[in-house]
Structure formats: C-alpha cells, structure tokens
PDB file of C-alpha atoms in Angstrom:
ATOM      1  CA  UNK A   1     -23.601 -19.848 -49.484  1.00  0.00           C
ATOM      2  CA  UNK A   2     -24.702 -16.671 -49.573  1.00  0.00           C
ATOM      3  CA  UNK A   3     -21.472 -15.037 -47.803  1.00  0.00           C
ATOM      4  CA  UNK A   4     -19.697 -17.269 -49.774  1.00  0.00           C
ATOM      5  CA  UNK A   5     -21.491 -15.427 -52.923  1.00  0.00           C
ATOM      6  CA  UNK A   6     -20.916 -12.014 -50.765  1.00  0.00           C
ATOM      7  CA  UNK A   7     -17.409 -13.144 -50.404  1.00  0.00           C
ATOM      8  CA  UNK A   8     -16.742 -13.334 -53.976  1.00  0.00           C
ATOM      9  CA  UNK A   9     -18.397 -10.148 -54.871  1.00  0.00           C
ATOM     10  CA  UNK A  10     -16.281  -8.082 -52.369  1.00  0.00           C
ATOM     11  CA  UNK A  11     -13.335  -9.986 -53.994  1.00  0.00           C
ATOM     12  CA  UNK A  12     -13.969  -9.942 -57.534  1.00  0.00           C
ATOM     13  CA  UNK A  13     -14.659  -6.164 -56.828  1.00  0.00           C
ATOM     14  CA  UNK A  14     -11.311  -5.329 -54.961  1.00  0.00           C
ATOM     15  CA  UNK A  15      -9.974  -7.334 -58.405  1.00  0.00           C
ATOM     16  CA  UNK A  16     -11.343  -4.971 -60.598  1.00  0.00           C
ATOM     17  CA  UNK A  17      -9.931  -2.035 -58.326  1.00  0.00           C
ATOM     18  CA  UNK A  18      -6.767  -3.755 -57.934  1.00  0.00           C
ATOM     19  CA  UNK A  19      -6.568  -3.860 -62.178  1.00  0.00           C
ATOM     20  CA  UNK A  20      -8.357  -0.541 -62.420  1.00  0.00           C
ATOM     21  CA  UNK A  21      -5.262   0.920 -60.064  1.00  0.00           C
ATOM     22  CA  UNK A  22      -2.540  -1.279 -61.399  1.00  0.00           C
ATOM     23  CA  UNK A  23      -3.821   0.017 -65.235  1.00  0.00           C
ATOM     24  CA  UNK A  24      -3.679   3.490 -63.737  1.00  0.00           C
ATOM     25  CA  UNK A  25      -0.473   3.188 -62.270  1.00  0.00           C
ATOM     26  CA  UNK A  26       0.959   1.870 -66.101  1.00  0.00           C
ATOM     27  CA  UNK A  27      -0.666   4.512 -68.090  1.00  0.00           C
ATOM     28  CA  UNK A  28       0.897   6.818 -65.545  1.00  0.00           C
ATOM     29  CA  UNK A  29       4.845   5.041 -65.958  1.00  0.00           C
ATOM     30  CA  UNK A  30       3.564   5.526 -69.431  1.00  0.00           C
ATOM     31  CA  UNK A  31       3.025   9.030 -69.825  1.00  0.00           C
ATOM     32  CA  UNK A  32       5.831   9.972 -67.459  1.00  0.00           C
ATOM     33  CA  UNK A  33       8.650   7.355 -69.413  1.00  0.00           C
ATOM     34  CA  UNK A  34       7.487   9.675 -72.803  1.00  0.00           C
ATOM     35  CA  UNK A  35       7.618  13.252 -71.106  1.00  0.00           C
ATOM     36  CA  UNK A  36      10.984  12.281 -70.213  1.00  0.00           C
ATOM     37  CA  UNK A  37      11.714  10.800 -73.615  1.00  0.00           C
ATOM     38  CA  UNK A  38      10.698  14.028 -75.010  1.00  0.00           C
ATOM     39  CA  UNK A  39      12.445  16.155 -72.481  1.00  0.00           C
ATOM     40  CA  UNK A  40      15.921  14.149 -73.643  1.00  0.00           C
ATOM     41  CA  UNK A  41      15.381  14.609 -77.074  1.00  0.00           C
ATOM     42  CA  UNK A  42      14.554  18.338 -76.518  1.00  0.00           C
ATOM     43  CA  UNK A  43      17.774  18.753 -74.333  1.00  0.00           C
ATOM     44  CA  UNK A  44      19.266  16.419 -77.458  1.00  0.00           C
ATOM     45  CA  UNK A  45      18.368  18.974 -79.808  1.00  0.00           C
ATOM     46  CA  UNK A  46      19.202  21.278 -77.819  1.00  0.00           C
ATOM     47  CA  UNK A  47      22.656  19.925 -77.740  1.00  0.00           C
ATOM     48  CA  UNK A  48      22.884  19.235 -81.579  1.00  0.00           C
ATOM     49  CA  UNK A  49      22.247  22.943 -81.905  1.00  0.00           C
ATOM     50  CA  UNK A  50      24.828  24.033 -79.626  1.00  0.00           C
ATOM     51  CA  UNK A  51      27.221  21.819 -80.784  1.00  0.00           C
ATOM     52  CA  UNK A  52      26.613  23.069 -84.972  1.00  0.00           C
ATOM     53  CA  UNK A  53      27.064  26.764 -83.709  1.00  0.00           C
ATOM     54  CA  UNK A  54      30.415  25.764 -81.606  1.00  0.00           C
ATOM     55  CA  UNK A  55      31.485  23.860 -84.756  1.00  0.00           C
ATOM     56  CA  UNK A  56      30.754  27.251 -86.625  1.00  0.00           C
ATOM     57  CA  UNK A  57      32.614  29.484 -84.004  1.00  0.00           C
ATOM     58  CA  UNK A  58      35.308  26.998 -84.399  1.00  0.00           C
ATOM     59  CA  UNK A  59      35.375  27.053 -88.564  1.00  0.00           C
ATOM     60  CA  UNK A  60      35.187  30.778 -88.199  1.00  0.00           C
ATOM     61  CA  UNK A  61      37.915  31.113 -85.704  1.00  0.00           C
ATOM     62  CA  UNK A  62      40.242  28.728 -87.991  1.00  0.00           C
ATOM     63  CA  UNK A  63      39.526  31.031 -90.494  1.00  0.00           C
ATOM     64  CA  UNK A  64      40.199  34.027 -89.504  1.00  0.00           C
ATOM     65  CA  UNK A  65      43.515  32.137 -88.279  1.00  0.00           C
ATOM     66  CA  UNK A  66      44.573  31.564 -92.036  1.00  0.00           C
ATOM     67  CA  UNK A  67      43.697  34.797 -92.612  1.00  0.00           C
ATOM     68  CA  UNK A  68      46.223  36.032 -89.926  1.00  0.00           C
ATOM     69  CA  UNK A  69      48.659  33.698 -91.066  1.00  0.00           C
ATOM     70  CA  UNK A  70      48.454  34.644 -94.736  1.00  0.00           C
ATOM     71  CA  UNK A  71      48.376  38.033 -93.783  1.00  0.00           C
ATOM     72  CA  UNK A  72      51.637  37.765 -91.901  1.00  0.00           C
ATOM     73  CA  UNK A  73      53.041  36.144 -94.905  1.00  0.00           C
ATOM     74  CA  UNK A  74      52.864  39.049 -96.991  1.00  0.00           C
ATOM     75  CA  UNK A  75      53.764  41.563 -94.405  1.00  0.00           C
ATOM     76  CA  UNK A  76      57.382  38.791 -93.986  1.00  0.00           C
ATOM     77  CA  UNK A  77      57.416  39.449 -97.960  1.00  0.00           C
ATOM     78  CA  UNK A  78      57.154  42.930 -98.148  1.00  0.00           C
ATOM     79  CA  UNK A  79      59.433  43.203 -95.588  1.00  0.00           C
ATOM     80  CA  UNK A  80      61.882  40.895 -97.303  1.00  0.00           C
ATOM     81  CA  UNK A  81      61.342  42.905-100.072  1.00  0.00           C
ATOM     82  CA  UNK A  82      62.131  46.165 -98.016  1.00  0.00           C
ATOM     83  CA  UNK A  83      65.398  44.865 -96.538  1.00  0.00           C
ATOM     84  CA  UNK A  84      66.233  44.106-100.107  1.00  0.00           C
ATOM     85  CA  UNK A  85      65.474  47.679-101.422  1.00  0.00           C
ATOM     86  CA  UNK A  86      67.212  49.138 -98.419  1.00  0.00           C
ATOM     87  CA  UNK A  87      70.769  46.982 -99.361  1.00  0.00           C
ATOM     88  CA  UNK A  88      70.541  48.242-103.368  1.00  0.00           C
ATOM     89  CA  UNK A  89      70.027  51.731-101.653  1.00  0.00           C
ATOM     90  CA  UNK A  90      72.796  51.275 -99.612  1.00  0.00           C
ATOM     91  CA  UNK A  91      74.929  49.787-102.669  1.00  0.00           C
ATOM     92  CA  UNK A  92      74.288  52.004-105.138  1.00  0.00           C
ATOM     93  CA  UNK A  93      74.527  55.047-102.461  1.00  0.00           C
ATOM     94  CA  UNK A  94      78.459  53.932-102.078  1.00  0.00           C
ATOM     95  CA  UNK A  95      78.967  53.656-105.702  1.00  0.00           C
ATOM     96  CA  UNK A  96      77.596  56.959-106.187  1.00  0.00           C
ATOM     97  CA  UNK A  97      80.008  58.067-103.159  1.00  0.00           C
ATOM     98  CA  UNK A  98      82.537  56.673-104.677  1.00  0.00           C
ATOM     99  CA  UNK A  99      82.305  58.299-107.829  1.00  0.00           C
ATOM    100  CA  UNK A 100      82.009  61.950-106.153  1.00  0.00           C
ATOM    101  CA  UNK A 101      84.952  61.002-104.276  1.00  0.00           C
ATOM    102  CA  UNK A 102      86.943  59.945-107.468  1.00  0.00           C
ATOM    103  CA  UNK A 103      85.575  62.825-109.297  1.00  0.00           C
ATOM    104  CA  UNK A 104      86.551  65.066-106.170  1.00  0.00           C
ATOM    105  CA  UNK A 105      90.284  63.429-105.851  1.00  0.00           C
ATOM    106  CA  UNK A 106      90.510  64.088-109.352  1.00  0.00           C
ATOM    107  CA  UNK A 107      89.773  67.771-109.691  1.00  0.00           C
ATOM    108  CA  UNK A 108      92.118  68.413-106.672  1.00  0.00           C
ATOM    109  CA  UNK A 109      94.917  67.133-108.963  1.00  0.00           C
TER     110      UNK A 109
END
C-alpha cells in the first residue's frame, strides 16, 4: 500500500510537471504567435506606408505629365500661330513687291 501511495505521488507529481511543461510550452506558442502578429502588422504598416508614398510619386509623376502635355499644347499654338504670321508676312511682302514693281514698270514708261 504504501508503494502503491509512493506510486501515486511520483505520478501525480510527473502530472503536475507534465501540465507545468505543457502550460509552459502554450504560453510560449503564445508569446511567439503575437511577436509574429506584431512583426506582420509592422511589415503591414510598413507596406501601407510605402505603398501611400508610391501612390504619391505616381500622382506627382501624372502631374507633371499634364503639365508637359499642356505645356506642349501651347508651344503647338504658338507655333500655329507663328506659321500663320510667317504666311501674312509672306503675303503682304508680295503685295508690297508687287506694288514697287508696278510703280517701277510704270515710271520706266
């Protein structure tokens, strides 16, 4: 009886170790399942940053884009408007040539 009592000392002892470890062992899962929770929502962060200042680069970038475009716009204009100068120029340089030369012919005779 009294290794039977020893028996179930020793046992109810390596029980307690046994729940002592096993409680360990899940406060240990426990910790390392929420340092890795808060590692991925660092690195998640992280990301959301990253991802606002590419979205930023990006805006910027379109913008200066419609810049450039509007830009080349009115350097097509003024050079529509340039080609346009340049022909009444040219037009009203003839006329004028043609009225020296008329004047010209016209004093010869």
């Amino acid at each position: 009886a009294e290794e039977l009592q020893a028996a179930k000392v020793a046992l109810t002892a390596e029980l307690a170790t046994a729940r002592e470890v096993q409680e360990a062992d899940r406060e240990e899962s426990q910790a390392l399942s929420e340092a890795a929770l808060a590692r991925q929502r660092e690195d998640w962060t992280e990301q959301q940053q990253a991802l606002q200042e590419l979205e930023a680069s990006n805006q910027a970038i379109r913008d200066q884009l419609a810049e450039a475009a509007a830009a080349k716009d009115e350097v097509q204009a003024k050079k529509e408007g340039l080609a346009m100068d340049l022909m009444n120029v040219k037009v009203l340089a003839r006329d004028r040539y043609v009225q020296l030369l008329e004047r010209s012919v016209i004093q010869d005779l």
